PDB file of C-alpha atoms in Angstrom:
ATOM      1  CA  UNK E   1      22.308 -85.721-100.871  1.00 75.00           C
ATOM      2  CA  UNK E   2      18.810 -86.939-101.634  1.00 83.00           C
ATOM      3  CA  UNK E   3      18.457 -90.468-102.981  1.00 91.00           C
ATOM      4  CA  UNK E   4      15.706 -90.796-105.539  1.00 95.00           C
ATOM      5  CA  UNK E   5      14.188 -94.097-106.630  1.00 96.00           C
ATOM      6  CA  UNK E   6      11.986 -94.539-109.657  1.00 97.00           C
ATOM      7  CA  UNK E   7       9.761 -97.417-110.712  1.00 97.00           C
ATOM      8  CA  UNK E   8       9.583 -98.910-113.257  1.00 97.00           C
ATOM      9  CA  UNK E   9      13.106 -98.496-114.540  1.00 96.00           C
ATOM     10  CA  UNK E  10      12.080 -99.745-117.937  1.00 96.00           C
ATOM     11  CA  UNK E  11       8.876-100.830-119.641  1.00 97.00           C
ATOM     12  CA  UNK E  12       7.444-101.646-123.009  1.00 97.00           C
ATOM     13  CA  UNK E  13       3.921-100.323-123.391  1.00 96.00           C
ATOM     14  CA  UNK E  14       1.154-100.820-125.882  1.00 97.00           C
ATOM     15  CA  UNK E  15      -0.120 -97.870-127.871  1.00 97.00           C
ATOM     16  CA  UNK E  16      -3.197 -96.317-126.279  1.00 97.00           C
ATOM     17  CA  UNK E  17      -2.447 -97.485-122.753  1.00 98.00           C
ATOM     18  CA  UNK E  18      -1.332 -95.439-119.768  1.00 98.00           C
ATOM     19  CA  UNK E  19       1.559 -95.991-117.396  1.00 98.00           C
ATOM     20  CA  UNK E  20       2.253 -94.494-114.009  1.00 98.00           C
ATOM     21  CA  UNK E  21       5.818 -93.859-112.904  1.00 98.00           C
ATOM     22  CA  UNK E  22       6.529 -93.663-109.207  1.00 98.00           C
ATOM     23  CA  UNK E  23       9.206 -91.529-107.588  1.00 98.00           C
ATOM     24  CA  UNK E  24      10.305 -91.939-103.989  1.00 97.00           C
ATOM     25  CA  UNK E  25      12.769 -89.658-102.196  1.00 96.00           C
ATOM     26  CA  UNK E  26      14.575 -90.767 -99.076  1.00 94.00           C
ATOM     27  CA  UNK E  27      13.942 -87.445 -97.322  1.00 91.00           C
ATOM     28  CA  UNK E  28      11.295 -84.768 -97.279  1.00 90.00           C
ATOM     29  CA  UNK E  29      11.706 -82.298-100.103  1.00 88.00           C
ATOM     30  CA  UNK E  30       9.778 -79.198-101.024  1.00 84.00           C
ATOM     31  CA  UNK E  31      10.240 -79.250-104.774  1.00 85.00           C
ATOM     32  CA  UNK E  32       9.942 -82.223-107.094  1.00 92.00           C
ATOM     33  CA  UNK E  33      10.182 -82.089-110.858  1.00 93.00           C
ATOM     34  CA  UNK E  34       9.494 -84.369-113.792  1.00 96.00           C
ATOM     35  CA  UNK E  35      11.619 -84.277-116.929  1.00 95.00           C
ATOM     36  CA  UNK E  36      11.524 -86.005-120.268  1.00 96.00           C
ATOM     37  CA  UNK E  37      14.640 -86.891-122.192  1.00 95.00           C
ATOM     38  CA  UNK E  38      14.243 -88.160-125.714  1.00 93.00           C
ATOM     39  CA  UNK E  39      17.038 -90.251-127.219  1.00 88.00           C
ATOM     40  CA  UNK E  40      20.150 -88.198-127.783  1.00 88.00           C
ATOM     41  CA  UNK E  41      18.532 -85.027-126.483  1.00 92.00           C
ATOM     42  CA  UNK E  42      18.802 -82.817-123.436  1.00 92.00           C
ATOM     43  CA  UNK E  43      16.309 -82.831-120.603  1.00 93.00           C
ATOM     44  CA  UNK E  44      13.013 -80.992-120.940  1.00 92.00           C
ATOM     45  CA  UNK E  45      11.022 -79.997-117.900  1.00 92.00           C
ATOM     46  CA  UNK E  46       7.482 -81.383-117.963  1.00 95.00           C
ATOM     47  CA  UNK E  47       6.150 -79.985-114.720  1.00 94.00           C
ATOM     48  CA  UNK E  48       6.829 -79.068-111.140  1.00 91.00           C
ATOM     49  CA  UNK E  49       5.027 -81.330-108.691  1.00 92.00           C
ATOM     50  CA  UNK E  50       3.652 -79.250-105.851  1.00 83.00           C
ATOM     51  CA  UNK E  51       2.655 -80.844-102.588  1.00 84.00           C
ATOM     52  CA  UNK E  52      -0.921 -80.060-101.751  1.00 82.00           C
ATOM     53  CA  UNK E  53      -1.788 -78.387-105.033  1.00 83.00           C
ATOM     54  CA  UNK E  54      -1.897 -79.075-108.735  1.00 87.00           C
ATOM     55  CA  UNK E  55       1.306 -79.470-110.662  1.00 92.00           C
ATOM     56  CA  UNK E  56       2.645 -76.565-112.686  1.00 91.00           C
ATOM     57  CA  UNK E  57       3.118 -77.579-116.314  1.00 94.00           C
ATOM     58  CA  UNK E  58       5.549 -76.202-118.846  1.00 92.00           C
ATOM     59  CA  UNK E  59       4.544 -75.079-122.293  1.00 91.00           C
ATOM     60  CA  UNK E  60       3.726 -78.043-124.481  1.00 94.00           C
ATOM     61  CA  UNK E  61       2.708 -80.332-121.633  1.00 96.00           C
ATOM     62  CA  UNK E  62      -0.833 -80.679-120.320  1.00 96.00           C
ATOM     63  CA  UNK E  63      -2.405 -82.301-117.317  1.00 96.00           C
ATOM     64  CA  UNK E  64      -4.656 -84.582-119.335  1.00 97.00           C
ATOM     65  CA  UNK E  65      -1.644 -86.171-120.986  1.00 98.00           C
ATOM     66  CA  UNK E  66       0.715 -86.120-118.001  1.00 98.00           C
ATOM     67  CA  UNK E  67      -1.287 -86.157-114.766  1.00 97.00           C
ATOM     68  CA  UNK E  68       0.918 -85.794-111.705  1.00 97.00           C
ATOM     69  CA  UNK E  69       0.287 -86.546-108.077  1.00 95.00           C
ATOM     70  CA  UNK E  70       2.212 -85.323-105.044  1.00 95.00           C
ATOM     71  CA  UNK E  71       0.500 -86.721-101.976  1.00 93.00           C
ATOM     72  CA  UNK E  72       3.326 -85.963 -99.557  1.00 93.00           C
ATOM     73  CA  UNK E  73       6.829 -84.548 -99.283  1.00 92.00           C
ATOM     74  CA  UNK E  74       8.628 -87.743-100.314  1.00 95.00           C
ATOM     75  CA  UNK E  75       6.570 -89.168-103.159  1.00 96.00           C
ATOM     76  CA  UNK E  76       5.234 -88.262-106.576  1.00 97.00           C
ATOM     77  CA  UNK E  77       3.810 -90.019-109.595  1.00 97.00           C
ATOM     78  CA  UNK E  78       3.727 -89.150-113.267  1.00 98.00           C
ATOM     79  CA  UNK E  79       1.240 -90.844-115.566  1.00 98.00           C
ATOM     80  CA  UNK E  80       1.794 -90.927-119.299  1.00 98.00           C
ATOM     81  CA  UNK E  81      -1.707 -91.269-120.730  1.00 98.00           C
ATOM     82  CA  UNK E  82      -2.935 -92.702-124.000  1.00 97.00           C
ATOM     83  CA  UNK E  83       0.600 -93.423-125.116  1.00 97.00           C
ATOM     84  CA  UNK E  84       1.832 -93.254-128.669  1.00 97.00           C
ATOM     85  CA  UNK E  85       5.264 -94.139-130.064  1.00 96.00           C
ATOM     86  CA  UNK E  86       6.200 -90.450-129.789  1.00 95.00           C
ATOM     87  CA  UNK E  87       6.044 -90.832-126.018  1.00 96.00           C
ATOM     88  CA  UNK E  88       8.951 -93.283-126.081  1.00 96.00           C
ATOM     89  CA  UNK E  89      11.471 -91.546-123.912  1.00 96.00           C
ATOM     90  CA  UNK E  90      13.239 -91.502-120.579  1.00 96.00           C
ATOM     91  CA  UNK E  91      11.198 -89.893-117.828  1.00 97.00           C
ATOM     92  CA  UNK E  92      13.222 -88.519-114.953  1.00 97.00           C
ATOM     93  CA  UNK E  93      12.141 -87.510-111.497  1.00 97.00           C
ATOM     94  CA  UNK E  94      14.171 -84.922-109.632  1.00 94.00           C
ATOM     95  CA  UNK E  95      14.006 -83.274-106.256  1.00 92.00           C
ATOM     96  CA  UNK E  96      15.477 -80.209-104.649  1.00 85.00           C
ATOM     97  CA  UNK E  97      17.543 -81.135-101.628  1.00 75.00           C
ATOM     98  CA  UNK E  98      17.252 -78.697 -98.760  1.00 65.00           C
ATOM     99  CA  UNK E  99      14.718 -76.195 -97.588  1.00 55.00           C
ATOM    100  CA  UNK E 100      16.435 -72.902 -98.236  1.00 52.00           C
ATOM    101  CA  UNK E 101      15.179 -72.506-101.772  1.00 52.00           C
ATOM    102  CA  UNK E 102      17.178 -73.027-104.932  1.00 48.00           C
ATOM    103  CA  UNK E 103      18.525 -69.508-104.912  1.00 49.00           C
ATOM    104  CA  UNK E 104      20.221 -70.236-101.630  1.00 52.00           C
ATOM    105  CA  UNK E 105      22.207 -73.118-102.956  1.00 64.00           C
ATOM    106  CA  UNK E 106      19.996 -76.150-102.731  1.00 73.00           C
ATOM    107  CA  UNK E 107      20.923 -78.869-105.152  1.00 83.00           C
ATOM    108  CA  UNK E 108      18.647 -80.724-107.525  1.00 86.00           C
ATOM    109  CA  UNK E 109      19.210 -84.477-107.717  1.00 91.00           C
ATOM    110  CA  UNK E 110      17.856 -86.977-110.193  1.00 94.00           C
ATOM    111  CA  UNK E 111      16.574 -90.500-110.163  1.00 95.00           C
ATOM    112  CA  UNK E 112      17.905 -93.074-112.588  1.00 95.00           C
ATOM    113  CA  UNK E 113      14.984 -92.576-114.941  1.00 96.00           C
ATOM    114  CA  UNK E 114      12.200 -94.681-116.369  1.00 97.00           C
ATOM    115  CA  UNK E 115      12.787 -95.790-119.939  1.00 95.00           C
ATOM    116  CA  UNK E 116       9.499 -96.216-121.759  1.00 96.00           C
ATOM    117  CA  UNK E 117       9.142 -97.762-125.180  1.00 96.00           C
ATOM    118  CA  UNK E 118       5.705 -97.544-126.800  1.00 97.00           C
ATOM    119  CA  UNK E 119       4.939-100.090-129.484  1.00 96.00           C
TER     120      UNK E 119
ATOM    121  CA  UNK V   1      14.232 -65.823-124.936  1.00 52.00           C
ATOM    122  CA  UNK V   2      16.433 -67.638-122.463  1.00 55.00           C
ATOM    123  CA  UNK V   3      18.975 -70.041-123.845  1.00 70.00           C
ATOM    124  CA  UNK V   4      21.498 -72.250-122.196  1.00 83.00           C
ATOM    125  CA  UNK V   5      24.049 -73.353-124.737  1.00 88.00           C
ATOM    126  CA  UNK V   6      27.055 -75.625-124.688  1.00 94.00           C
ATOM    127  CA  UNK V   7      29.397 -77.072-127.320  1.00 95.00           C
ATOM    128  CA  UNK V   8      27.880 -80.216-128.777  1.00 95.00           C
ATOM    129  CA  UNK V   9      30.983 -82.329-128.351  1.00 96.00           C
ATOM    130  CA  UNK V  10      34.592 -82.286-127.217  1.00 97.00           C
ATOM    131  CA  UNK V  11      37.442 -84.723-127.605  1.00 97.00           C
ATOM    132  CA  UNK V  12      40.310 -85.200-125.201  1.00 97.00           C
ATOM    133  CA  UNK V  13      42.989 -87.647-124.146  1.00 97.00           C
ATOM    134  CA  UNK V  14      43.611 -89.291-120.839  1.00 97.00           C
ATOM    135  CA  UNK V  15      45.448 -87.062-118.386  1.00 96.00           C
ATOM    136  CA  UNK V  16      44.469 -83.796-120.013  1.00 97.00           C
ATOM    137  CA  UNK V  17      42.445 -81.002-118.458  1.00 97.00           C
ATOM    138  CA  UNK V  18      39.050 -80.421-120.056  1.00 98.00           C
ATOM    139  CA  UNK V  19      37.107 -77.168-119.866  1.00 98.00           C
ATOM    140  CA  UNK V  20      33.457 -77.081-120.905  1.00 97.00           C
ATOM    141  CA  UNK V  21      31.713 -73.723-121.099  1.00 96.00           C
ATOM    142  CA  UNK V  22      28.009 -73.046-120.788  1.00 93.00           C
ATOM    143  CA  UNK V  23      26.398 -69.773-121.816  1.00 91.00           C
ATOM    144  CA  UNK V  24      23.312 -68.779-119.858  1.00 84.00           C
ATOM    145  CA  UNK V  25      21.906 -65.341-120.531  1.00 77.00           C
ATOM    146  CA  UNK V  26      19.170 -63.960-118.253  1.00 71.00           C
ATOM    147  CA  UNK V  27      20.144 -66.131-115.333  1.00 74.00           C
ATOM    148  CA  UNK V  28      18.352 -65.078-112.173  1.00 70.00           C
ATOM    149  CA  UNK V  29      20.367 -62.853-109.865  1.00 71.00           C
ATOM    150  CA  UNK V  30      20.506 -65.207-106.946  1.00 71.00           C
ATOM    151  CA  UNK V  31      20.441 -68.575-108.637  1.00 77.00           C
ATOM    152  CA  UNK V  32      23.144 -71.162-108.754  1.00 82.00           C
ATOM    153  CA  UNK V  33      24.598 -72.935-111.740  1.00 88.00           C
ATOM    154  CA  UNK V  34      24.828 -76.686-111.510  1.00 91.00           C
ATOM    155  CA  UNK V  35      26.687 -79.201-113.650  1.00 95.00           C
ATOM    156  CA  UNK V  36      25.761 -82.836-114.163  1.00 96.00           C
ATOM    157  CA  UNK V  37      27.352 -85.884-115.740  1.00 97.00           C
ATOM    158  CA  UNK V  38      25.212 -88.438-117.531  1.00 97.00           C
ATOM    159  CA  UNK V  39      26.126 -91.906-118.738  1.00 95.00           C
ATOM    160  CA  UNK V  40      23.917 -93.839-121.173  1.00 90.00           C
ATOM    161  CA  UNK V  41      20.741 -95.237-119.580  1.00 85.00           C
ATOM    162  CA  UNK V  42      21.382 -93.418-116.306  1.00 91.00           C
ATOM    163  CA  UNK V  43      20.054 -90.296-114.665  1.00 93.00           C
ATOM    164  CA  UNK V  44      22.179 -87.145-114.453  1.00 95.00           C
ATOM    165  CA  UNK V  45      24.706 -87.242-111.632  1.00 95.00           C
ATOM    166  CA  UNK V  46      25.547 -84.065-109.703  1.00 93.00           C
ATOM    167  CA  UNK V  47      29.123 -82.851-110.199  1.00 95.00           C
ATOM    168  CA  UNK V  48      29.413 -79.325-108.838  1.00 93.00           C
ATOM    169  CA  UNK V  49      27.410 -76.197-108.145  1.00 90.00           C
ATOM    170  CA  UNK V  50      28.360 -72.556-107.788  1.00 88.00           C
ATOM    171  CA  UNK V  51      27.092 -68.985-107.656  1.00 84.00           C
ATOM    172  CA  UNK V  52      30.114 -66.852-108.484  1.00 83.00           C
ATOM    173  CA  UNK V  53      33.893 -66.862-108.858  1.00 86.00           C
ATOM    174  CA  UNK V  54      35.354 -70.314-108.322  1.00 91.00           C
ATOM    175  CA  UNK V  55      34.219 -73.484-106.639  1.00 91.00           C
ATOM    176  CA  UNK V  56      36.300 -76.634-106.341  1.00 92.00           C
ATOM    177  CA  UNK V  57      35.514 -80.099-105.073  1.00 91.00           C
ATOM    178  CA  UNK V  58      37.217 -83.466-105.306  1.00 92.00           C
ATOM    179  CA  UNK V  59      36.262 -84.053-108.931  1.00 93.00           C
ATOM    180  CA  UNK V  60      35.979 -80.678-110.661  1.00 96.00           C
ATOM    181  CA  UNK V  61      36.219 -76.905-110.549  1.00 96.00           C
ATOM    182  CA  UNK V  62      33.625 -74.401-111.635  1.00 96.00           C
ATOM    183  CA  UNK V  63      34.510 -70.915-112.827  1.00 95.00           C
ATOM    184  CA  UNK V  64      31.837 -68.223-113.012  1.00 92.00           C
ATOM    185  CA  UNK V  65      32.738 -64.703-114.201  1.00 91.00           C
ATOM    186  CA  UNK V  66      31.362 -61.609-112.551  1.00 88.00           C
ATOM    187  CA  UNK V  67      28.601 -61.094-115.127  1.00 87.00           C
ATOM    188  CA  UNK V  68      27.446 -64.711-114.566  1.00 87.00           C
ATOM    189  CA  UNK V  69      26.414 -65.078-118.170  1.00 87.00           C
ATOM    190  CA  UNK V  70      28.563 -68.144-118.556  1.00 91.00           C
ATOM    191  CA  UNK V  71      30.249 -70.806-116.501  1.00 93.00           C
ATOM    192  CA  UNK V  72      33.103 -73.208-117.155  1.00 96.00           C
ATOM    193  CA  UNK V  73      33.369 -76.713-115.804  1.00 97.00           C
ATOM    194  CA  UNK V  74      36.969 -77.830-115.458  1.00 98.00           C
ATOM    195  CA  UNK V  75      37.838 -81.522-115.219  1.00 97.00           C
ATOM    196  CA  UNK V  76      41.477 -82.053-114.278  1.00 94.00           C
ATOM    197  CA  UNK V  77      43.336 -85.029-115.733  1.00 93.00           C
ATOM    198  CA  UNK V  78      40.416 -86.816-117.357  1.00 97.00           C
ATOM    199  CA  UNK V  79      40.284 -90.586-117.656  1.00 97.00           C
ATOM    200  CA  UNK V  80      38.433 -92.913-120.006  1.00 97.00           C
ATOM    201  CA  UNK V  81      35.626 -93.198-117.462  1.00 96.00           C
ATOM    202  CA  UNK V  82      34.928 -89.482-117.838  1.00 97.00           C
ATOM    203  CA  UNK V  83      33.491 -90.142-121.289  1.00 97.00           C
ATOM    204  CA  UNK V  84      29.901 -88.970-120.839  1.00 97.00           C
ATOM    205  CA  UNK V  85      27.509 -86.141-121.585  1.00 97.00           C
ATOM    206  CA  UNK V  86      27.852 -83.063-119.385  1.00 97.00           C
ATOM    207  CA  UNK V  87      24.966 -80.693-118.754  1.00 96.00           C
ATOM    208  CA  UNK V  88      24.755 -77.312-117.111  1.00 93.00           C
ATOM    209  CA  UNK V  89      21.545 -76.295-115.365  1.00 89.00           C
ATOM    210  CA  UNK V  90      20.527 -72.721-114.710  1.00 82.00           C
ATOM    211  CA  UNK V  91      17.373 -71.025-113.631  1.00 68.00           C
ATOM    212  CA  UNK V  92      15.967 -68.716-116.261  1.00 61.00           C
ATOM    213  CA  UNK V  93      15.202 -65.143-115.267  1.00 51.00           C
ATOM    214  CA  UNK V  94      12.254 -64.402-113.051  1.00 47.00           C
ATOM    215  CA  UNK V  95      10.111 -67.290-114.204  1.00 47.00           C
ATOM    216  CA  UNK V  96      11.914 -69.827-112.050  1.00 59.00           C
ATOM    217  CA  UNK V  97      12.205 -72.192-114.933  1.00 69.00           C
ATOM    218  CA  UNK V  98      15.006 -74.699-114.762  1.00 75.00           C
ATOM    219  CA  UNK V  99      16.735 -74.771-118.125  1.00 79.00           C
ATOM    220  CA  UNK V 100      19.195 -77.474-119.025  1.00 86.00           C
ATOM    221  CA  UNK V 101      21.970 -76.824-121.449  1.00 87.00           C
ATOM    222  CA  UNK V 102      22.082 -78.670-124.708  1.00 89.00           C
ATOM    223  CA  UNK V 103      24.697 -81.039-123.329  1.00 94.00           C
ATOM    224  CA  UNK V 104      28.331 -81.623-124.274  1.00 97.00           C
ATOM    225  CA  UNK V 105      29.388 -85.091-125.301  1.00 97.00           C
ATOM    226  CA  UNK V 106      32.935 -85.609-124.043  1.00 98.00           C
ATOM    227  CA  UNK V 107      34.983 -88.407-125.544  1.00 98.00           C
ATOM    228  CA  UNK V 108      38.204 -89.290-123.765  1.00 97.00           C
ATOM    229  CA  UNK V 109      40.622 -91.413-125.737  1.00 97.00           C
ATOM    230  CA  UNK V 110      43.703 -93.339-124.582  1.00 95.00           C
TER     231      UNK V 110
END
C-alpha cells in the first residue's frame, strides 16, 4: 500500500495569510486527490491533482483559493490562500495505488491530514 | 443527484458482530466500493474494498448485492478499539467523482 506523508500536520494561521501543504507518496502514483474535512463532517473532494496539467476542481472550489501543484508522480502541494476562520479544517491528501485505474481495483489511501486553525 | 448515505451512528457491545450499510445509487458499472475507518485527528484508514458479492480479509467482510446499489461492511466480534467513524467511498456515475458516505459513528461499549 502507498504511504502518504503530509506536512505540516497541524498549524495555526493568521487570517489573510496563505499556507502550503505538502504531500509526499512513497511510490509513483497516477492520481492524487485533495480533500477537506470540517469538524464532525465527512470528506469533501476539493480537486484532483493531475501530473503535467492543471488540477481539476470540484464545484465550490476554485484555483485562486486552492492552487495545487503536481510537479511529479510522487508529490503534490495544496495552498489555502487568503485564509479566513471558515477555512479551519483538516486537509487530506490521498493517492490511488496502482496503475490499472480505479475501476480495476486500485485502492485510494490517505495521509494523516493537516489540521489548520485560522485565527 | 448521486448520494452515498449511511446511518449516522450505531452502538454495539464488545464481542458482537456489527453490520454497517451504505447506499450508493448511480455507482459506476466497473467501480469498486471501499470502506475506511477514521479515528479522531487521523486520516482515513483502508479497511476493505470490493466490486461484487463478498470479500473477506483479516479484519472485515464486505457484502455487495447484485444490483450494487448498496454495500454492507461487517465487523466480526468488535472490540473497544473499533470505536471510530466508518466511511464508504464510491465513484459516482460517469463523472468519475469520488463520493464519500456521510460516515457512521460506531460506539463499542464494554
